mmCIF file of C-alpha atoms in Angstrom:
data_model
loop_
_atom_site.group_PDB
_atom_site.id
_atom_site.type_symbol
_atom_site.label_atom_id
_atom_site.label_comp_id
_atom_site.label_asym_id
_atom_site.label_seq_id
_atom_site.Cartn_x
_atom_site.Cartn_y
_atom_site.Cartn_z
ATOM 1 C CA MET A 216 -0.016 -0.010 0.006
ATOM 2 C CA SER A 217 1.283 3.420 -0.924
ATOM 3 C CA PHE A 218 -0.178 6.897 -1.133
ATOM 4 C CA ASP A 219 1.547 7.019 -4.535
ATOM 5 C CA GLN A 220 -1.395 4.894 -5.739
ATOM 6 C CA PRO A 221 -4.313 6.838 -7.164
ATOM 7 C CA LEU A 222 -6.719 7.989 -4.477
ATOM 8 C CA THR A 223 -10.494 8.109 -4.762
ATOM 9 C CA ASN A 224 -12.579 11.147 -3.841
ATOM 10 C CA ARG A 225 -13.908 9.229 -0.837
ATOM 11 C CA PRO A 226 -13.674 11.365 2.345
ATOM 12 C CA ALA A 227 -12.280 10.130 5.639
ATOM 13 C CA LEU A 228 -14.582 10.776 8.549
ATOM 14 C CA ILE A 229 -12.912 11.537 11.902
ATOM 15 C CA CYS A 230 -14.319 10.047 15.097
ATOM 16 C CA ASP A 231 -12.581 11.389 18.168
ATOM 17 C CA THR A 232 -12.383 9.410 21.426
ATOM 18 C CA THR A 233 -10.176 11.759 23.521
ATOM 19 C CA LEU A 234 -12.899 12.071 26.200
ATOM 20 C CA ARG A 235 -13.291 8.306 26.441
ATOM 21 C CA ASP A 236 -10.195 6.322 25.405
ATOM 22 C CA GLY A 237 -7.941 9.365 25.813
ATOM 23 C CA GLU A 238 -8.968 9.807 29.441
ATOM 24 C CA GLN A 239 -8.134 6.137 29.989
ATOM 25 C CA THR A 240 -4.469 7.078 29.691
ATOM 26 C CA ALA A 241 -2.809 6.042 32.941
ATOM 27 C CA GLY A 242 -2.862 8.951 35.385
ATOM 28 C CA VAL A 243 -5.108 11.194 33.277
ATOM 29 C CA ALA A 244 -8.375 12.536 34.679
ATOM 30 C CA PHE A 245 -10.377 15.412 33.202
ATOM 31 C CA SER A 246 -12.516 17.738 35.254
ATOM 32 C CA PHE A 247 -15.897 18.706 33.766
ATOM 33 C CA GLU A 248 -14.508 22.106 32.801
ATOM 34 C CA GLU A 249 -11.564 20.452 31.045
ATOM 35 C CA LYS A 250 -13.855 18.038 29.215
ATOM 36 C CA LEU A 251 -16.019 20.915 28.097
ATOM 37 C CA ALA A 252 -13.004 22.867 26.835
ATOM 38 C CA ILE A 253 -11.696 19.866 24.873
ATOM 39 C CA ALA A 254 -15.148 19.136 23.435
ATOM 40 C CA ARG A 255 -15.591 22.733 22.322
ATOM 41 C CA ALA A 256 -12.142 22.706 20.670
ATOM 42 C CA LEU A 257 -12.890 19.390 18.917
ATOM 43 C CA ASP A 258 -16.255 20.734 17.749
ATOM 44 C CA ALA A 259 -14.576 23.900 16.424
ATOM 45 C CA ALA A 260 -12.111 21.676 14.552
ATOM 46 C CA ARG A 261 -15.149 19.931 13.038
ATOM 47 C CA VAL A 262 -14.647 16.266 13.926
ATOM 48 C CA THR A 263 -17.461 14.078 12.617
ATOM 49 C CA GLU A 264 -18.188 12.292 15.853
ATOM 50 C CA MET A 265 -17.086 12.523 19.453
ATOM 51 C CA GLU A 266 -17.203 9.764 22.104
ATOM 52 C CA LEU A 267 -18.113 11.686 25.224
ATOM 53 C CA GLY A 268 -17.604 8.957 27.813
ATOM 54 C CA VAL A 269 -19.025 5.906 29.465
ATOM 55 C CA ALA A 270 -22.497 6.486 30.975
ATOM 56 C CA ALA A 271 -22.186 3.337 33.090
ATOM 57 C CA MET A 272 -19.678 5.189 35.314
ATOM 58 C CA GLY A 273 -22.604 6.730 37.160
ATOM 59 C CA PRO A 274 -24.891 9.780 37.619
ATOM 60 C CA GLU A 275 -22.092 12.336 37.614
ATOM 61 C CA GLU A 276 -20.742 11.067 34.310
ATOM 62 C CA ILE A 277 -24.241 10.955 32.850
ATOM 63 C CA ALA A 278 -24.844 14.582 33.818
ATOM 64 C CA GLU A 279 -21.520 15.708 32.365
ATOM 65 C CA ILE A 280 -22.129 13.825 29.106
ATOM 66 C CA ALA A 281 -25.565 15.421 28.775
ATOM 67 C CA ALA A 282 -24.192 18.919 29.396
ATOM 68 C CA ILE A 283 -21.318 18.499 26.940
ATOM 69 C CA ALA A 284 -23.624 17.005 24.266
ATOM 70 C CA ALA A 285 -25.854 20.083 24.519
ATOM 71 C CA GLU A 286 -22.862 22.308 23.662
ATOM 72 C CA LEU A 287 -21.964 20.576 20.374
ATOM 73 C CA LYS A 288 -22.832 22.390 17.179
ATOM 74 C CA HIS A 289 -21.243 20.098 14.631
ATOM 75 C CA ALA A 290 -19.955 16.760 16.016
ATOM 76 C CA VAL A 291 -22.334 13.896 16.702
ATOM 77 C CA PRO A 292 -22.030 12.818 20.368
ATOM 78 C CA VAL A 293 -21.572 9.113 21.061
ATOM 79 C CA ILE A 294 -21.824 7.023 24.253
ATOM 80 C CA TRP A 295 -19.473 4.039 24.632
ATOM 81 C CA CYS A 296 -21.057 0.885 26.145
ATOM 82 C CA ARG A 297 -19.982 -2.537 27.152
ATOM 83 C CA LEU A 298 -22.112 -5.423 25.947
ATOM 84 C CA ARG A 299 -24.468 -5.039 28.894
ATOM 85 C CA MET A 300 -28.082 -4.010 29.300
ATOM 86 C CA ALA A 301 -27.134 -1.855 32.299
ATOM 87 C CA ASP A 302 -24.862 0.195 30.028
ATOM 88 C CA LEU A 303 -27.695 0.724 27.573
ATOM 89 C CA ASP A 304 -30.033 1.757 30.362
ATOM 90 C CA ALA A 305 -27.473 4.278 31.671
ATOM 91 C CA ALA A 306 -26.961 5.695 28.167
ATOM 92 C CA HIS A 307 -30.686 6.433 27.967
ATOM 93 C CA TYR A 308 -30.399 9.049 30.734
ATOM 94 C CA THR A 309 -27.792 11.146 28.876
ATOM 95 C CA GLY A 310 -30.250 12.137 26.159
ATOM 96 C CA VAL A 311 -27.694 11.180 23.522
ATOM 97 C CA ARG A 312 -29.196 9.047 20.771
ATOM 98 C CA ARG A 313 -26.001 7.529 19.316
ATOM 99 C CA LEU A 314 -24.117 4.757 21.078
ATOM 100 C CA HIS A 315 -21.416 2.213 20.494
ATOM 101 C CA PHE A 316 -21.267 -1.373 21.823
ATOM 102 C CA ALA A 317 -17.815 -2.905 22.251
ATOM 103 C CA VAL A 318 -17.832 -6.670 21.718
ATOM 104 C CA PRO A 319 -14.760 -8.766 22.675
ATOM 105 C CA THR A 320 -14.059 -10.915 19.597
ATOM 106 C CA SER A 321 -10.816 -12.794 20.176
ATOM 107 C CA GLU A 322 -10.811 -16.092 22.040
ATOM 108 C CA ARG A 323 -8.331 -14.636 24.505
ATOM 109 C CA GLN A 324 -10.773 -11.862 25.405
ATOM 110 C CA LEU A 325 -13.959 -13.874 25.308
ATOM 111 C CA GLN A 326 -12.557 -16.644 27.502
ATOM 112 C CA GLY A 327 -10.049 -14.696 29.559
ATOM 113 C CA LYS A 328 -12.210 -11.671 30.363
ATOM 114 C CA LEU A 329 -15.793 -12.949 30.213
ATOM 115 C CA ARG A 330 -15.601 -16.722 30.418
ATOM 116 C CA ALA A 331 -17.843 -16.662 27.355
ATOM 117 C CA ASP A 332 -17.905 -18.052 23.825
ATOM 118 C CA ARG A 333 -18.730 -16.803 20.328
ATOM 119 C CA ASP A 334 -22.347 -17.861 20.509
ATOM 120 C CA TRP A 335 -22.809 -15.760 23.614
ATOM 121 C CA ALA A 336 -21.279 -12.727 21.883
ATOM 122 C CA LEU A 337 -23.575 -13.171 18.884
ATOM 123 C CA ARG A 338 -26.697 -13.548 21.012
ATOM 124 C CA GLU A 339 -25.926 -10.584 23.242
ATOM 125 C CA THR A 340 -25.023 -8.388 20.294
ATOM 126 C CA ALA A 341 -28.272 -9.222 18.520
ATOM 127 C CA ALA A 342 -30.370 -8.634 21.636
ATOM 128 C CA LEU A 343 -28.727 -5.389 22.735
ATOM 129 C CA VAL A 344 -28.504 -3.822 19.284
ATOM 130 C CA TYR A 345 -32.135 -4.659 18.607
ATOM 131 C CA THR A 346 -33.232 -3.324 21.983
ATOM 132 C CA ALA A 347 -31.254 -0.121 21.547
ATOM 133 C CA THR A 348 -32.532 0.548 18.014
ATOM 134 C CA SER A 349 -36.075 -0.132 19.270
ATOM 135 C CA ARG A 350 -35.549 2.574 21.830
ATOM 136 C CA GLY A 351 -34.530 5.064 19.135
ATOM 137 C CA PHE A 352 -30.738 4.831 19.333
ATOM 138 C CA GLN A 353 -28.399 4.689 16.385
ATOM 139 C CA VAL A 354 -25.930 1.951 17.146
ATOM 140 C CA SER A 355 -22.476 0.985 16.035
ATOM 141 C CA VAL A 356 -20.761 -2.249 17.055
ATOM 142 C CA GLY A 357 -17.044 -2.582 17.674
ATOM 143 C CA ALA A 358 -14.995 -5.744 17.351
ATOM 144 C CA GLU A 359 -12.623 -5.439 20.321
ATOM 145 C CA ASP A 360 -9.238 -7.145 19.776
ATOM 146 C CA ALA A 361 -10.162 -7.763 16.123
ATOM 147 C CA SER A 362 -6.508 -8.094 15.169
ATOM 148 C CA ARG A 363 -6.327 -11.336 17.191
ATOM 149 C CA ALA A 364 -9.807 -12.586 16.238
ATOM 150 C CA ASP A 365 -10.909 -15.087 13.597
ATOM 151 C CA PRO A 366 -11.881 -13.023 10.542
ATOM 152 C CA GLU A 367 -14.772 -15.370 9.817
ATOM 153 C CA PHE A 368 -16.208 -14.572 13.265
ATOM 154 C CA LEU A 369 -15.850 -10.852 12.584
ATOM 155 C CA VAL A 370 -17.879 -11.286 9.393
ATOM 156 C CA GLU A 371 -20.551 -13.231 11.260
ATOM 157 C CA LEU A 372 -20.678 -10.665 14.081
ATOM 158 C CA ALA A 373 -21.106 -7.854 11.581
ATOM 159 C CA ARG A 374 -23.920 -9.776 9.837
ATOM 160 C CA VAL A 375 -25.746 -10.211 13.134
ATOM 161 C CA ALA A 376 -25.202 -6.569 14.082
ATOM 162 C CA LYS A 377 -26.590 -5.364 10.750
ATOM 163 C CA ALA A 378 -29.622 -7.617 10.987
ATOM 164 C CA ALA A 379 -30.318 -6.179 14.426
ATOM 165 C CA GLY A 380 -30.141 -2.617 13.105
ATOM 166 C CA ALA A 381 -26.505 -1.498 13.556
ATOM 167 C CA ILE A 382 -25.304 1.368 11.310
ATOM 168 C CA ARG A 383 -21.559 0.706 11.446
ATOM 169 C CA PHE A 384 -18.900 -1.907 12.345
ATOM 170 C CA ARG A 385 -15.617 -0.955 14.077
ATOM 171 C CA ILE A 386 -12.418 -2.948 13.701
ATOM 172 C CA ALA A 387 -10.227 -2.370 16.743
ATOM 173 C CA ASP A 388 -6.510 -3.205 16.960
ATOM 174 C CA THR A 389 -6.867 -3.124 20.739
ATOM 175 C CA LEU A 390 -3.314 -4.172 21.557
ATOM 176 C CA GLY A 391 -1.644 -2.229 18.768
ATOM 177 C CA LEU A 392 -0.258 -5.380 17.151
ATOM 178 C CA LEU A 393 -0.806 -4.635 13.478
ATOM 179 C CA THR A 394 1.636 -3.206 10.935
ATOM 180 C CA PRO A 395 0.410 -1.028 8.060
ATOM 181 C CA PHE A 396 0.617 -4.023 5.728
ATOM 182 C CA LYS A 397 -1.390 -6.259 8.041
ATOM 183 C CA ALA A 398 -3.943 -3.500 8.779
ATOM 184 C CA HIS A 399 -4.451 -2.960 5.097
ATOM 185 C CA ALA A 400 -4.775 -6.698 4.452
ATOM 186 C CA LEU A 401 -7.244 -7.203 7.299
ATOM 187 C CA VAL A 402 -9.556 -4.328 6.247
ATOM 188 C CA ALA A 403 -9.283 -5.244 2.580
ATOM 189 C CA LYS A 404 -10.318 -8.801 3.379
ATOM 190 C CA LEU A 405 -13.278 -7.752 5.511
ATOM 191 C CA ALA A 406 -14.623 -4.767 3.549
ATOM 192 C CA PRO A 407 -16.147 -6.713 0.631
ATOM 193 C CA ARG A 408 -17.858 -9.152 3.034
ATOM 194 C CA ILE A 409 -19.284 -6.721 5.604
ATOM 195 C CA GLU A 410 -22.381 -4.858 4.562
ATOM 196 C CA LEU A 411 -21.856 -1.996 6.964
ATOM 197 C CA PRO A 412 -19.583 1.052 6.794
ATOM 198 C CA LEU A 413 -16.300 0.243 8.494
ATOM 199 C CA GLU A 414 -14.486 2.174 11.227
ATOM 200 C CA PHE A 415 -10.907 1.558 12.299
ATOM 201 C CA HIS A 416 -9.579 2.093 15.848
ATOM 202 C CA ALA A 417 -5.793 1.786 16.236
ATOM 203 C CA HIS A 418 -3.555 1.610 19.286
ATOM 204 C CA ASN A 419 0.070 2.645 19.202
ATOM 205 C CA ASP A 420 1.996 -0.039 21.081
ATOM 206 C CA PHE A 421 4.457 -0.485 18.240
ATOM 207 C CA GLY A 422 4.293 3.146 17.136
ATOM 208 C CA MET A 423 2.183 2.160 14.092
ATOM 209 C CA ALA A 424 -1.218 3.686 14.984
ATOM 210 C CA THR A 425 -1.180 6.582 12.506
ATOM 211 C CA ALA A 426 0.257 4.457 9.699
ATOM 212 C CA ASN A 427 -2.199 1.650 10.426
ATOM 213 C CA THR A 428 -5.122 4.099 10.363
ATOM 214 C CA LEU A 429 -4.072 5.479 6.979
ATOM 215 C CA ALA A 430 -3.655 1.934 5.636
ATOM 216 C CA ALA A 431 -7.117 1.004 6.924
ATOM 217 C CA TRP A 432 -8.629 4.025 5.204
ATOM 218 C CA GLN A 433 -7.120 3.112 1.859
ATOM 219 C CA ALA A 434 -8.247 -0.483 2.280
ATOM 220 C CA GLY A 435 -11.878 0.601 2.705
ATOM 221 C CA ALA A 436 -12.515 1.983 6.239
ATOM 222 C CA ASP A 437 -14.495 5.243 5.952
ATOM 223 C CA TYR A 438 -14.450 6.212 9.628
ATOM 224 C CA LEU A 439 -11.203 6.665 11.567
ATOM 225 C CA SER A 440 -11.066 6.643 15.384
ATOM 226 C CA VAL A 441 -8.452 8.940 16.838
ATOM 227 C CA THR A 442 -7.455 10.970 19.908
ATOM 228 C CA VAL A 443 -5.850 14.397 20.326
ATOM 229 C CA ASN A 444 -2.091 14.115 20.872
ATOM 230 C CA GLY A 445 -2.423 10.323 20.585
ATOM 231 C CA LEU A 446 -3.665 9.930 24.155
ATOM 232 C CA GLY A 447 -5.045 6.527 25.179
ATOM 233 C CA GLU A 448 -4.404 3.260 26.945
ATOM 234 C CA ARG A 449 -0.718 2.278 27.251
ATOM 235 C CA ALA A 450 1.095 3.840 24.237
ATOM 236 C CA GLY A 451 -2.065 5.616 23.140
ATOM 237 C CA ASN A 452 -4.111 5.818 19.970
ATOM 238 C CA ALA A 453 -3.741 7.269 16.461
ATOM 239 C CA ALA A 454 -3.200 11.043 16.751
ATOM 240 C CA LEU A 455 -5.969 13.146 15.287
ATOM 241 C CA GLU A 456 -3.560 15.872 14.203
ATOM 242 C CA GLU A 457 -1.320 13.435 12.343
ATOM 243 C CA VAL A 458 -4.115 11.490 10.637
ATOM 244 C CA ALA A 459 -5.986 14.591 9.547
ATOM 245 C CA ALA A 460 -2.872 16.420 8.361
ATOM 246 C CA VAL A 461 -1.525 13.621 6.155
ATOM 247 C CA LEU A 462 -4.948 12.806 4.639
ATOM 248 C CA GLU A 463 -5.571 16.448 3.782
ATOM 249 C CA ALA A 464 -2.042 16.740 2.402
ATOM 250 C CA GLU A 465 -2.863 13.870 0.055
ATOM 251 C CA GLY A 466 -6.099 15.500 -1.107
ATOM 252 C CA VAL A 467 -8.428 13.429 1.023
ATOM 253 C CA SER A 468 -11.203 15.464 2.642
ATOM 254 C CA THR A 469 -11.589 15.016 6.417
ATOM 255 C CA GLY A 470 -13.642 18.102 7.180
ATOM 256 C CA ILE A 471 -11.101 19.058 9.852
ATOM 257 C CA ASP A 472 -10.064 22.688 10.193
ATOM 258 C CA LEU A 473 -6.321 22.204 10.233
ATOM 259 C CA THR A 474 -5.736 25.712 11.622
ATOM 260 C CA ARG A 475 -7.440 24.577 14.870
ATOM 261 C CA LEU A 476 -5.083 21.688 15.559
ATOM 262 C CA VAL A 477 -2.447 23.587 17.549
ATOM 263 C CA ALA A 478 -5.010 25.141 19.910
ATOM 264 C CA LEU A 479 -6.776 21.797 20.260
ATOM 265 C CA SER A 480 -3.514 20.091 21.107
ATOM 266 C CA ALA A 481 -2.627 22.732 23.675
ATOM 267 C CA VAL A 482 -5.967 22.597 25.558
ATOM 268 C CA THR A 483 -5.762 18.792 25.648
ATOM 269 C CA ALA A 484 -2.166 18.839 26.838
ATOM 270 C CA ARG A 485 -3.037 21.185 29.704
ATOM 271 C CA ALA A 486 -6.007 19.089 30.752
ATOM 272 C CA SER A 487 -4.146 15.786 30.533
ATOM 273 C CA GLY A 488 -0.950 16.955 32.153
ATOM 274 C CA ARG A 489 0.956 15.399 29.237
ATOM 275 C CA THR A 490 3.350 17.869 27.709
ATOM 276 C CA VAL A 491 3.486 17.866 23.879
ATOM 277 C CA PRO A 492 7.027 16.909 22.786
ATOM 278 C CA PRO A 493 8.642 19.799 20.899
ATOM 279 C CA ASN A 494 9.223 17.495 17.896
ATOM 280 C CA LYS A 495 5.618 16.193 17.834
ATOM 281 C CA PRO A 496 4.467 16.206 14.199
ATOM 282 C CA ILE A 497 2.241 19.132 13.201
ATOM 283 C CA VAL A 498 1.697 20.550 16.698
ATOM 284 C CA GLY A 499 5.138 20.374 18.400
ATOM 285 C CA GLU A 500 6.728 23.717 19.186
ATOM 286 C CA LEU A 501 9.829 23.109 17.056
ATOM 287 C CA VAL A 502 8.568 21.055 14.117
ATOM 288 C CA PHE A 503 8.743 24.030 11.753
ATOM 289 C CA SER A 504 12.016 25.315 13.142
ATOM 290 C CA HIS A 505 15.400 25.112 11.430
ATOM 291 C CA GLU A 506 18.863 25.434 12.960
ATOM 292 C CA ALA A 507 21.336 23.427 10.888
ATOM 293 C CA GLY A 508 23.526 25.771 8.854
ATOM 294 C CA ILE A 509 23.073 23.990 5.503
ATOM 295 C CA HIS A 510 19.240 24.027 5.904
ATOM 296 C CA VAL A 511 19.033 27.639 7.025
ATOM 297 C CA ASP A 512 21.339 28.864 4.291
ATOM 298 C CA ALA A 513 19.180 27.153 1.660
ATOM 299 C CA ILE A 514 15.911 28.392 3.163
ATOM 300 C CA LEU A 515 17.162 31.968 3.175
ATOM 301 C CA LYS A 516 17.838 31.592 -0.537
ATOM 302 C CA ASN A 517 14.681 29.648 -1.445
ATOM 303 C CA ARG A 518 12.179 28.358 1.099
ATOM 304 C CA ALA A 519 11.088 25.551 -1.251
ATOM 305 C CA THR A 520 14.372 23.787 -0.692
ATOM 306 C CA TYR A 521 13.197 22.508 2.706
ATOM 307 C CA GLN A 522 9.450 23.180 2.535
ATOM 308 C CA ASP A 523 6.885 21.262 0.561
ATOM 309 C CA PRO A 524 3.433 22.814 -0.026
ATOM 310 C CA ARG A 525 1.823 19.883 1.740
ATOM 311 C CA LEU A 526 3.725 20.744 4.891
ATOM 312 C CA ASP A 527 3.481 24.488 4.587
ATOM 313 C CA PRO A 528 3.172 25.622 8.227
ATOM 314 C CA ALA A 529 0.558 28.197 7.168
ATOM 315 C CA ARG A 530 -1.835 25.261 6.537
ATOM 316 C CA TYR A 531 -1.827 24.749 10.283
ATOM 317 C CA GLY A 532 -1.870 28.374 11.319
ATOM 318 C CA ARG A 533 1.895 28.323 11.957
ATOM 319 C CA ARG A 534 5.098 29.729 10.491
ATOM 320 C CA HIS A 535 8.715 28.723 9.992
ATOM 321 C CA ARG A 536 11.227 29.730 12.669
ATOM 322 C CA LEU A 537 14.960 29.952 12.125
ATOM 323 C CA THR A 538 16.695 29.208 15.401
ATOM 324 C CA VAL A 539 20.258 29.761 16.533
ATOM 325 C CA GLY A 540 22.269 27.031 18.218
ATOM 326 C CA LYS A 541 25.256 24.737 17.989
ATOM 327 C CA HIS A 542 24.660 23.761 14.402
ATOM 328 C CA SER A 543 24.033 27.279 13.041
ATOM 329 C CA GLY A 544 26.121 28.501 10.138
ATOM 330 C CA MET A 545 27.209 31.965 9.176
ATOM 331 C CA ALA A 546 24.166 32.756 7.051
ATOM 332 C CA GLY A 547 21.683 31.865 9.725
ATOM 333 C CA LEU A 548 23.618 33.562 12.467
ATOM 334 C CA ARG A 549 24.062 36.794 10.553
ATOM 335 C CA ALA A 550 20.368 36.819 9.704
ATOM 336 C CA ALA A 551 19.508 36.281 13.401
ATOM 337 C CA LEU A 552 21.856 39.090 14.489
ATOM 338 C CA ALA A 553 20.365 41.439 11.931
ATOM 339 C CA ALA A 554 16.821 40.544 13.015
ATOM 340 C CA THR A 555 17.681 41.496 16.591
ATOM 341 C CA HIS A 556 19.433 44.723 15.501
ATOM 342 C CA LEU A 557 22.841 43.494 16.592
ATOM 343 C CA PRO A 558 26.030 43.911 14.601
ATOM 344 C CA CYS A 559 26.030 41.315 11.854
ATOM 345 C CA ASP A 560 29.288 42.011 9.991
ATOM 346 C CA GLU A 561 31.248 38.924 9.052
ATOM 347 C CA LEU A 562 34.025 39.434 11.654
ATOM 348 C CA THR A 563 31.595 39.829 14.575
ATOM 349 C CA ALA A 564 29.579 36.863 13.331
ATOM 350 C CA ARG A 565 32.634 34.651 13.129
ATOM 351 C CA ARG A 566 33.591 35.509 16.669
ATOM 352 C CA VAL A 567 30.085 34.900 17.945
ATOM 353 C CA LEU A 568 29.840 31.618 16.040
ATOM 354 C CA SER A 569 32.984 30.288 17.735
ATOM 355 C CA LEU A 570 31.488 31.226 21.157
ATOM 356 C CA LEU A 571 28.015 29.963 20.267
ATOM 357 C CA ARG A 572 28.971 26.303 20.015
ATOM 358 C CA GLY A 573 30.415 26.131 23.479
ATOM 359 C CA TRP A 574 27.483 28.114 24.880
ATOM 360 C CA ALA A 575 24.979 25.694 23.218
ATOM 361 C CA ASN A 576 26.715 22.657 24.711
ATOM 362 C CA ALA A 577 26.185 24.064 28.171
ATOM 363 C CA ALA A 578 22.753 25.716 27.697
ATOM 364 C CA LYS A 579 21.022 22.857 25.822
ATOM 365 C CA ARG A 580 18.553 25.238 24.104
ATOM 366 C CA GLU A 581 18.300 27.719 21.310
ATOM 367 C CA ALA A 582 19.829 31.138 21.754
ATOM 368 C CA THR A 583 17.438 34.023 22.549
ATOM 369 C CA PRO A 584 18.040 37.637 21.434
ATOM 370 C CA GLN A 585 19.344 38.328 24.931
ATOM 371 C CA ASP A 586 21.779 35.397 24.622
ATOM 372 C CA LEU A 587 23.019 36.739 21.285
ATOM 373 C CA ALA A 588 23.518 40.209 22.743
ATOM 374 C CA SER A 589 25.592 38.688 25.577
ATOM 375 C CA LEU A 590 27.662 36.682 23.062
ATOM 376 C CA VAL A 591 28.269 39.747 20.948
ATOM 377 C CA ALA A 592 29.432 41.640 24.063
ATOM 378 C CA ILE A 593 31.796 38.811 24.947
ATOM 379 C CA ALA A 594 33.095 38.718 21.372
ATOM 380 C CA TRP A 595 33.801 42.432 21.466
ATOM 381 C CA SER A 596 35.536 42.194 24.852
ATOM 382 C CA ILE A 597 37.775 39.421 23.536
ATOM 383 C CA GLU A 598 38.559 41.469 20.402
ATOM 384 C CA GLU A 599 39.340 44.503 22.598
ATOM 385 C CA ALA A 600 41.663 42.451 24.866
ATOM 386 C CA GLU A 601 43.410 41.004 21.868
ATOM 387 C CA SER A 602 43.801 44.456 20.398
ATOM 388 C CA ARG A 603 45.366 45.790 23.618
ATOM 389 C CA GLY A 604 47.706 42.817 23.602
ATOM 390 C CA ARG A 605 48.850 43.573 20.072
ATOM 391 C CA VAL A 606 49.501 47.214 20.985
ATOM 392 C CA ALA A 607 51.483 46.281 24.089
#
């Protein structure tokens, strides 16, 4: 599978689960105010759907879900449920009319978690989906641990779900075991045999979640389950900002407002207490920054040398930054000195450059305008001392 292959005009629909699977990240807990802020930011970014939580957690969760759902102007709110009647009953009190049933599908999960078999899963799915649709819910069914399940059972489960009234079938790589090649193969094998729209939910245990999600889309999954900043159980889920950015870059419509991604990432990072790495694709502080001398020299001559239109920072409401540090060259340093109204003649710049490398080794960060002013002052003092020595 390669994005070099011709793409269809089929859109990719983004289903965010930051408030459900994202909050299941170890040590993460959102207050109601934080949930509301994330939900508003997601809605402004125009995600298709938003899992708001698990109603079965109790009355407080139900009240918060109802309040957040009332705030949404674009995204469809979704309640996540286990395969239990009590979860369906709890979902009723939220007022949300769209829910998702997660069905363990691998033998390891059915036997190890529920002491149940496939027939039980089929019966319960049929009963609960039918009951939910009879009560006016729109229902999707998710195959939990699908990457370790028998594909024939997945086809049978989807058939039962559709007969009971389900509107969609989710394939979940619950343990993050797939590679892009296996994800593509699995979805491509199932898509022609499942008469429901497919959704793909990836975990990132091998660092493959974003790639697997893109492979699943190209193989036939129309709906893609993601989280902001890749939050989620263990190593997390596919990152919304990465999935949306690469699809849009390849001409695939997601409906996502890319200029909202940085603000969305920031509000989620604050709420989760998980700092965004500076090199995080699309939203990291330094991902559109350049320091290395050969890069900066080329960019100053022609920005297209190290910028492709598909990764133009302006697409994401951002801009390029030229930073000064250990690997800076003369062109970049002189440009930085000039930008801060410091002397930028070649002699001064050469003296500062020789000081800059030692400074950077100790400071472990980029040089600020104040740092550059200090280095210029030191360079001048060294030049003055050397001059006095020559005169003496």
